[in-house]
Tab-separated table of C-alpha atoms in Angstrom:
chain	number	residue	atom	x	y	z
A	138	MET	CA	90.239	-37.569	-43.557
A	139	ALA	CA	89.558	-40.866	-45.272
A	140	LEU	CA	89.098	-42.440	-41.839
A	141	PHE	CA	85.982	-40.333	-41.270
A	142	ALA	CA	84.203	-41.188	-44.523
A	143	PRO	CA	82.629	-44.471	-43.303
A	144	LEU	CA	81.331	-42.746	-40.157
A	145	VAL	CA	79.643	-40.028	-42.194
A	146	ALA	CA	78.001	-42.672	-44.353
A	147	LEU	CA	76.688	-44.496	-41.268
A	148	VAL	CA	74.932	-41.455	-39.767
A	149	ALA	CA	73.505	-40.049	-42.998
A	150	VAL	CA	69.689	-39.676	-42.742
A	151	PRO	CA	67.652	-40.973	-45.698
A	152	GLY	CA	65.612	-38.305	-47.506
A	153	ALA	CA	62.320	-40.245	-47.265
A	154	GLU	CA	60.345	-39.674	-44.061
A	155	ALA	CA	59.389	-42.657	-41.942
A	156	ALA	CA	55.756	-43.730	-42.253
A	157	ALA	CA	53.476	-42.454	-39.499
A	158	ALA	CA	52.583	-45.031	-36.867
A	159	PRO	CA	48.972	-46.257	-36.899
A	160	ALA	CA	46.637	-44.313	-34.649
A	161	GLU	CA	43.228	-44.985	-33.123
A	162	ARG	CA	40.390	-43.120	-34.827
A	163	THR	CA	36.963	-42.897	-33.203
A	164	ILE	CA	33.574	-41.564	-34.246
A	165	LYS	CA	30.398	-41.485	-32.163
A	166	VAL	CA	27.153	-41.913	-34.116
A	167	VAL	CA	23.432	-42.287	-33.382
A	168	THR	CA	20.765	-43.733	-35.676
A	169	TYR	CA	17.122	-42.871	-34.972
A	170	ASN	CA	13.919	-43.827	-36.782
A	171	ALA	CA	11.713	-40.940	-35.676
A	172	GLY	CA	8.484	-42.734	-36.603
A	173	ASP	CA	5.359	-40.748	-35.755
A	174	ALA	CA	6.710	-39.493	-32.444
A	175	GLY	CA	4.856	-36.562	-30.915
A	176	GLY	CA	7.005	-33.789	-29.510
A	177	PHE	CA	9.710	-34.760	-31.983
A	178	LYS	CA	11.603	-31.458	-31.928
A	179	ALA	CA	11.999	-31.520	-28.137
A	180	ASP	CA	13.051	-35.188	-28.300
A	181	LEU	CA	15.632	-34.475	-30.985
A	182	VAL	CA	17.084	-31.495	-29.113
A	183	ARG	CA	17.336	-33.595	-25.940
A	184	LEU	CA	18.993	-36.462	-27.847
A	185	ILE	CA	21.563	-34.102	-29.337
A	186	GLU	CA	22.319	-32.308	-26.091
A	187	THR	CA	22.594	-35.563	-24.132
A	188	GLU	CA	24.758	-37.518	-26.571
A	189	ARG	CA	26.579	-34.904	-28.743
A	190	PRO	CA	27.528	-37.466	-31.414
A	191	ALA	CA	29.548	-36.509	-34.481
A	192	VAL	CA	26.739	-37.693	-36.784
A	193	ILE	CA	23.050	-38.516	-36.296
A	194	GLY	CA	21.177	-40.467	-38.972
A	195	LEU	CA	17.404	-39.901	-39.031
A	196	GLN	CA	14.737	-41.913	-40.835
A	197	GLU	CA	11.057	-41.106	-41.540
A	198	VAL	CA	11.601	-37.338	-41.562
A	199	ALA	CA	10.625	-36.341	-45.127
A	200	ASP	CA	7.693	-34.280	-43.861
A	201	ARG	CA	9.584	-32.727	-40.903
A	202	GLU	CA	12.427	-30.917	-42.621
A	203	GLU	CA	11.782	-27.554	-40.929
A	204	VAL	CA	11.519	-29.153	-37.481
A	205	VAL	CA	14.799	-31.056	-38.018
A	206	LYS	CA	16.570	-27.914	-39.230
A	207	GLU	CA	15.276	-25.894	-36.272
A	208	ALA	CA	16.511	-28.537	-33.810
A	209	ALA	CA	19.896	-28.602	-35.542
A	210	ALA	CA	20.256	-24.827	-35.493
A	211	ALA	CA	19.327	-24.698	-31.805
A	212	THR	CA	22.087	-27.159	-30.877
A	213	GLY	CA	24.936	-26.151	-33.187
A	214	TYR	CA	24.466	-28.955	-35.727
A	215	VAL	CA	24.206	-28.885	-39.520
A	216	ALA	CA	21.130	-30.582	-41.048
A	217	ILE	CA	21.636	-32.251	-44.437
A	218	TYR	CA	18.631	-33.068	-46.613
A	219	GLU	CA	19.068	-34.202	-50.222
A	220	THR	CA	16.314	-32.505	-52.202
A	221	ASP	CA	16.144	-33.914	-55.729
A	222	ARG	CA	13.206	-36.256	-54.959
A	223	ARG	CA	10.766	-36.580	-52.057
A	224	ALA	CA	11.787	-40.200	-51.455
A	225	VAL	CA	15.417	-39.246	-50.852
A	226	LYS	CA	14.268	-36.860	-48.077
A	227	HIS	CA	12.975	-39.828	-46.071
A	228	ASN	CA	16.434	-39.865	-44.436
A	229	ALA	CA	18.324	-36.878	-43.050
A	230	ILE	CA	21.740	-36.417	-41.472
A	231	LEU	CA	22.831	-34.108	-38.661
A	232	VAL	CA	26.523	-33.259	-38.259
A	233	ARG	CA	28.048	-31.615	-35.183
A	234	GLY	CA	29.068	-28.069	-36.002
A	235	ASN	CA	32.775	-28.487	-35.226
A	236	MET	CA	33.123	-31.300	-37.792
A	237	THR	CA	34.460	-30.584	-41.284
A	238	ILE	CA	32.003	-31.702	-43.995
A	239	THR	CA	33.838	-32.596	-47.199
A	240	GLY	CA	30.934	-34.025	-49.197
A	241	HIS	CA	27.408	-35.429	-49.046
A	242	GLY	CA	24.848	-37.043	-51.327
A	243	ALA	CA	22.574	-40.034	-51.834
A	244	GLN	CA	22.859	-43.261	-53.825
A	245	GLU	CA	19.794	-45.265	-54.852
A	246	ILE	CA	19.746	-48.852	-53.594
A	247	SER	CA	16.353	-49.813	-55.078
A	248	PRO	CA	13.850	-48.199	-57.464
A	249	ALA	CA	10.121	-47.853	-56.788
A	250	SER	CA	9.025	-51.463	-56.346
A	251	LYS	CA	5.969	-53.660	-55.899
A	252	VAL	CA	5.582	-55.383	-52.541
A	253	ASP	CA	2.803	-56.984	-50.553
A	254	PRO	CA	-0.084	-54.467	-50.187
A	255	SER	CA	-0.071	-54.830	-46.386
A	256	THR	CA	3.481	-53.428	-46.181
A	257	PRO	CA	3.666	-50.137	-44.224
A	258	GLY	CA	4.305	-47.157	-46.482
A	259	THR	CA	2.775	-48.590	-49.653
A	260	GLY	CA	0.637	-46.654	-52.103
A	261	PRO	CA	-0.199	-46.387	-55.814
A	262	ALA	CA	2.643	-45.593	-58.198
A	263	GLU	CA	0.148	-43.529	-60.203
A	264	PRO	CA	-3.625	-42.936	-60.044
A	265	GLY	CA	-5.584	-46.144	-60.523
A	266	ASP	CA	-2.613	-48.406	-59.802
A	267	CYS	CA	-2.565	-51.003	-57.042
A	268	GLY	CA	-1.659	-49.723	-53.582
A	269	CYS	CA	1.359	-52.023	-53.406
A	270	TRP	CA	4.341	-49.828	-54.287
A	271	VAL	CA	7.103	-48.570	-52.037
A	272	PRO	CA	9.192	-45.563	-53.104
A	273	PRO	CA	12.874	-45.768	-54.070
A	274	LYS	CA	15.334	-46.355	-51.234
A	275	TYR	CA	18.680	-44.602	-50.792
A	276	VAL	CA	21.892	-44.541	-48.839
A	277	ASN	CA	22.101	-40.902	-47.766
A	278	TRP	CA	25.697	-40.120	-46.848
A	279	VAL	CA	28.047	-37.477	-45.501
A	280	ARG	CA	31.860	-37.399	-45.519
A	281	VAL	CA	33.452	-35.769	-42.484
A	282	GLY	CA	36.944	-35.339	-41.093
A	283	GLY	CA	40.207	-33.859	-42.201
A	284	ALA	CA	43.970	-33.913	-41.495
A	285	GLY	CA	44.457	-36.906	-43.769
A	286	PHE	CA	41.620	-39.042	-42.341
A	287	GLU	CA	37.939	-39.050	-43.246
A	288	TRP	CA	34.828	-41.012	-42.319
A	289	VAL	CA	31.905	-41.494	-44.676
A	290	VAL	CA	28.663	-42.207	-42.806
A	291	GLY	CA	25.614	-43.590	-44.623
A	292	VAL	CA	21.983	-43.766	-43.470
A	293	VAL	CA	19.381	-46.253	-44.755
A	294	HIS	CA	15.857	-47.484	-44.072
A	295	LEU	CA	15.185	-50.858	-45.681
A	296	THR	CA	11.830	-52.346	-46.699
A	297	PRO	CA	9.837	-53.986	-43.859
A	298	SER	CA	8.028	-57.346	-43.701
A	299	ALA	CA	10.731	-59.214	-45.624
A	300	GLN	CA	10.397	-62.229	-43.339
A	301	ARG	CA	6.681	-62.562	-44.170
A	302	PHE	CA	6.350	-61.822	-47.904
A	303	GLU	CA	8.432	-63.142	-50.797
A	304	LEU	CA	8.286	-59.916	-52.862
A	305	ASN	CA	9.516	-57.978	-49.852
A	306	ARG	CA	12.304	-60.498	-49.266
A	307	GLU	CA	13.543	-60.120	-52.839
A	308	LEU	CA	13.542	-56.336	-52.511
A	309	HIS	CA	15.209	-56.409	-49.089
A	310	ASN	CA	17.967	-58.689	-50.409
A	311	LEU	CA	18.577	-56.247	-53.279
A	312	GLN	CA	18.804	-53.330	-50.851
A	313	VAL	CA	21.262	-55.208	-48.629
A	314	ARG	CA	23.462	-56.087	-51.633
A	315	LYS	CA	23.444	-52.504	-52.877
A	316	THR	CA	24.205	-51.187	-49.384
A	317	ALA	CA	27.144	-53.612	-49.142
A	318	ASP	CA	28.369	-52.440	-52.557
A	319	TRP	CA	28.166	-48.816	-51.425
A	320	PHE	CA	30.023	-49.650	-48.200
A	321	SER	CA	32.808	-51.569	-49.957
A	322	SER	CA	33.379	-48.877	-52.593
A	323	ARG	CA	34.084	-46.009	-50.162
A	324	ALA	CA	37.564	-44.499	-50.137
A	325	ALA	CA	37.014	-42.887	-46.723
A	326	GLU	CA	36.443	-45.053	-43.621
A	327	PRO	CA	32.848	-46.331	-44.021
A	328	VAL	CA	30.028	-46.566	-41.486
A	329	VAL	CA	26.429	-47.317	-42.444
A	330	MET	CA	23.507	-47.187	-40.030
A	331	GLY	CA	19.732	-47.079	-39.910
A	332	ASP	CA	16.578	-49.145	-39.673
A	333	PHE	CA	17.328	-52.412	-41.484
A	334	ASN	CA	14.034	-54.108	-40.560
A	335	ALA	CA	15.929	-57.323	-39.780
A	336	GLU	CA	18.125	-58.615	-36.987
A	337	PRO	CA	21.848	-58.253	-37.824
A	338	GLY	CA	22.406	-62.018	-37.505
A	339	SER	CA	19.479	-63.029	-39.720
A	340	ASP	CA	19.860	-64.511	-43.191
A	341	LEU	CA	18.416	-61.263	-44.585
A	342	MET	CA	21.597	-59.428	-43.553
A	343	ALA	CA	24.103	-62.013	-44.839
A	344	GLY	CA	25.196	-59.814	-47.757
A	345	LEU	CA	26.307	-57.008	-45.459
A	346	ARG	CA	27.870	-59.311	-42.853
A	347	ARG	CA	30.354	-60.442	-45.514
A	348	VAL	CA	31.956	-57.001	-45.581
A	349	ALA	CA	31.031	-55.308	-42.285
A	350	GLU	CA	30.591	-55.789	-38.547
A	351	PRO	CA	27.260	-54.878	-36.890
A	352	PHE	CA	26.686	-53.120	-33.583
A	353	SER	CA	23.139	-53.069	-32.249
A	354	ALA	CA	20.830	-53.398	-29.242
A	355	PRO	CA	17.104	-54.114	-28.824
A	356	SER	CA	15.582	-50.987	-30.396
A	357	HIS	CA	12.055	-51.962	-31.477
A	358	ASP	CA	10.378	-53.788	-28.609
A	359	SER	CA	12.751	-56.746	-28.133
A	360	ARG	CA	14.068	-56.725	-31.709
A	361	SER	CA	17.462	-55.329	-32.718
A	362	ILE	CA	16.553	-53.910	-36.128
A	363	ASP	CA	18.375	-50.550	-35.897
A	364	HIS	CA	22.115	-51.103	-36.394
A	365	VAL	CA	25.475	-49.455	-37.022
A	366	TRP	CA	27.901	-51.282	-39.358
A	367	ALA	CA	31.640	-50.659	-39.683
A	368	LYS	CA	34.638	-52.523	-41.117
A	369	LYS	CA	35.315	-55.970	-39.670
A	370	ASP	CA	38.497	-54.869	-37.874
A	371	SER	CA	36.663	-52.109	-36.023
A	372	THR	CA	35.391	-52.152	-32.456
A	373	GLY	CA	32.188	-50.729	-31.028
A	374	SER	CA	31.791	-49.292	-27.534
A	375	GLU	CA	29.002	-47.518	-25.634
A	376	VAL	CA	26.543	-49.579	-27.713
A	377	ASP	CA	23.023	-48.951	-26.425
A	378	ALA	CA	19.399	-48.430	-27.447
A	379	LEU	CA	18.416	-45.243	-25.654
A	380	ALA	CA	15.127	-45.169	-23.748
A	381	GLY	CA	12.867	-42.199	-23.105
A	382	TYR	CA	12.215	-40.920	-26.634
A	383	GLY	CA	8.810	-40.750	-28.299
A	384	SER	CA	9.181	-42.976	-31.351
A	385	ASP	CA	8.363	-46.684	-31.465
A	386	HIS	CA	12.098	-47.096	-32.225
A	387	ARG	CA	14.763	-46.329	-29.654
A	388	PRO	CA	17.811	-44.392	-30.906
A	389	VAL	CA	20.915	-46.609	-31.131
A	390	ARG	CA	24.251	-45.099	-30.064
A	391	VAL	CA	27.679	-46.529	-30.966
A	392	ARG	CA	31.248	-45.307	-30.673
A	393	VAL	CA	33.191	-46.888	-33.562
A	394	THR	CA	36.992	-47.176	-33.279
A	395	VAL	CA	39.544	-48.242	-35.913
A	396	THR	CA	43.333	-48.294	-35.969
A	397	ARG	CA	44.696	-46.811	-39.182
């Protein structure tokens, strides 16, 4: 019997399970600044039905909550609006109905701030004040997934005219830094998208380029100012600015893939 003891020892299976092999994980997203598009509900329904992304990030929709929710309900999506302040409702998120939502919220990336009075979206902070304030800006976010892997997708709309006015540049740089901080602090796989009002390769976006990789296409005339950002080891496919919608911004579609 002693002769068999070494053989038994050789074939004994350790109690600890082997680590799972890395797998490809993919999420399809669309970012869309709805602007003042007429026929917005029909456009949004058509965008959803054509693309069927996991997550859509909308900007400039604070005053169209009912329309967004109706379009979502008609297409089997869930519409997420944060409601604590009007400014946070500037962005909204749509999630495909078969996705598991495990959390959502909004994080401020700049307070109400003074900018050049010619900046779009400015107004008085209170009656009698100068018309040179922009409201607070946020990363609106949703966490989706399950089975041991989750994505967290953020949506932003940064201050315009940063290349023309120094006050705007200072504010834009703050928003980029805070967005990068939000991105880097996520436990789930991060993606952030929206209207950044700057080309991804410009000096205005340097703070985010340090931690993330951009995917974009010409979305506002010839300018690529609507982007999707993911971790630097990710890849982007099906990257396109989609024509035929009513806003002055074209929706940007990206399929983000990571190996984890």
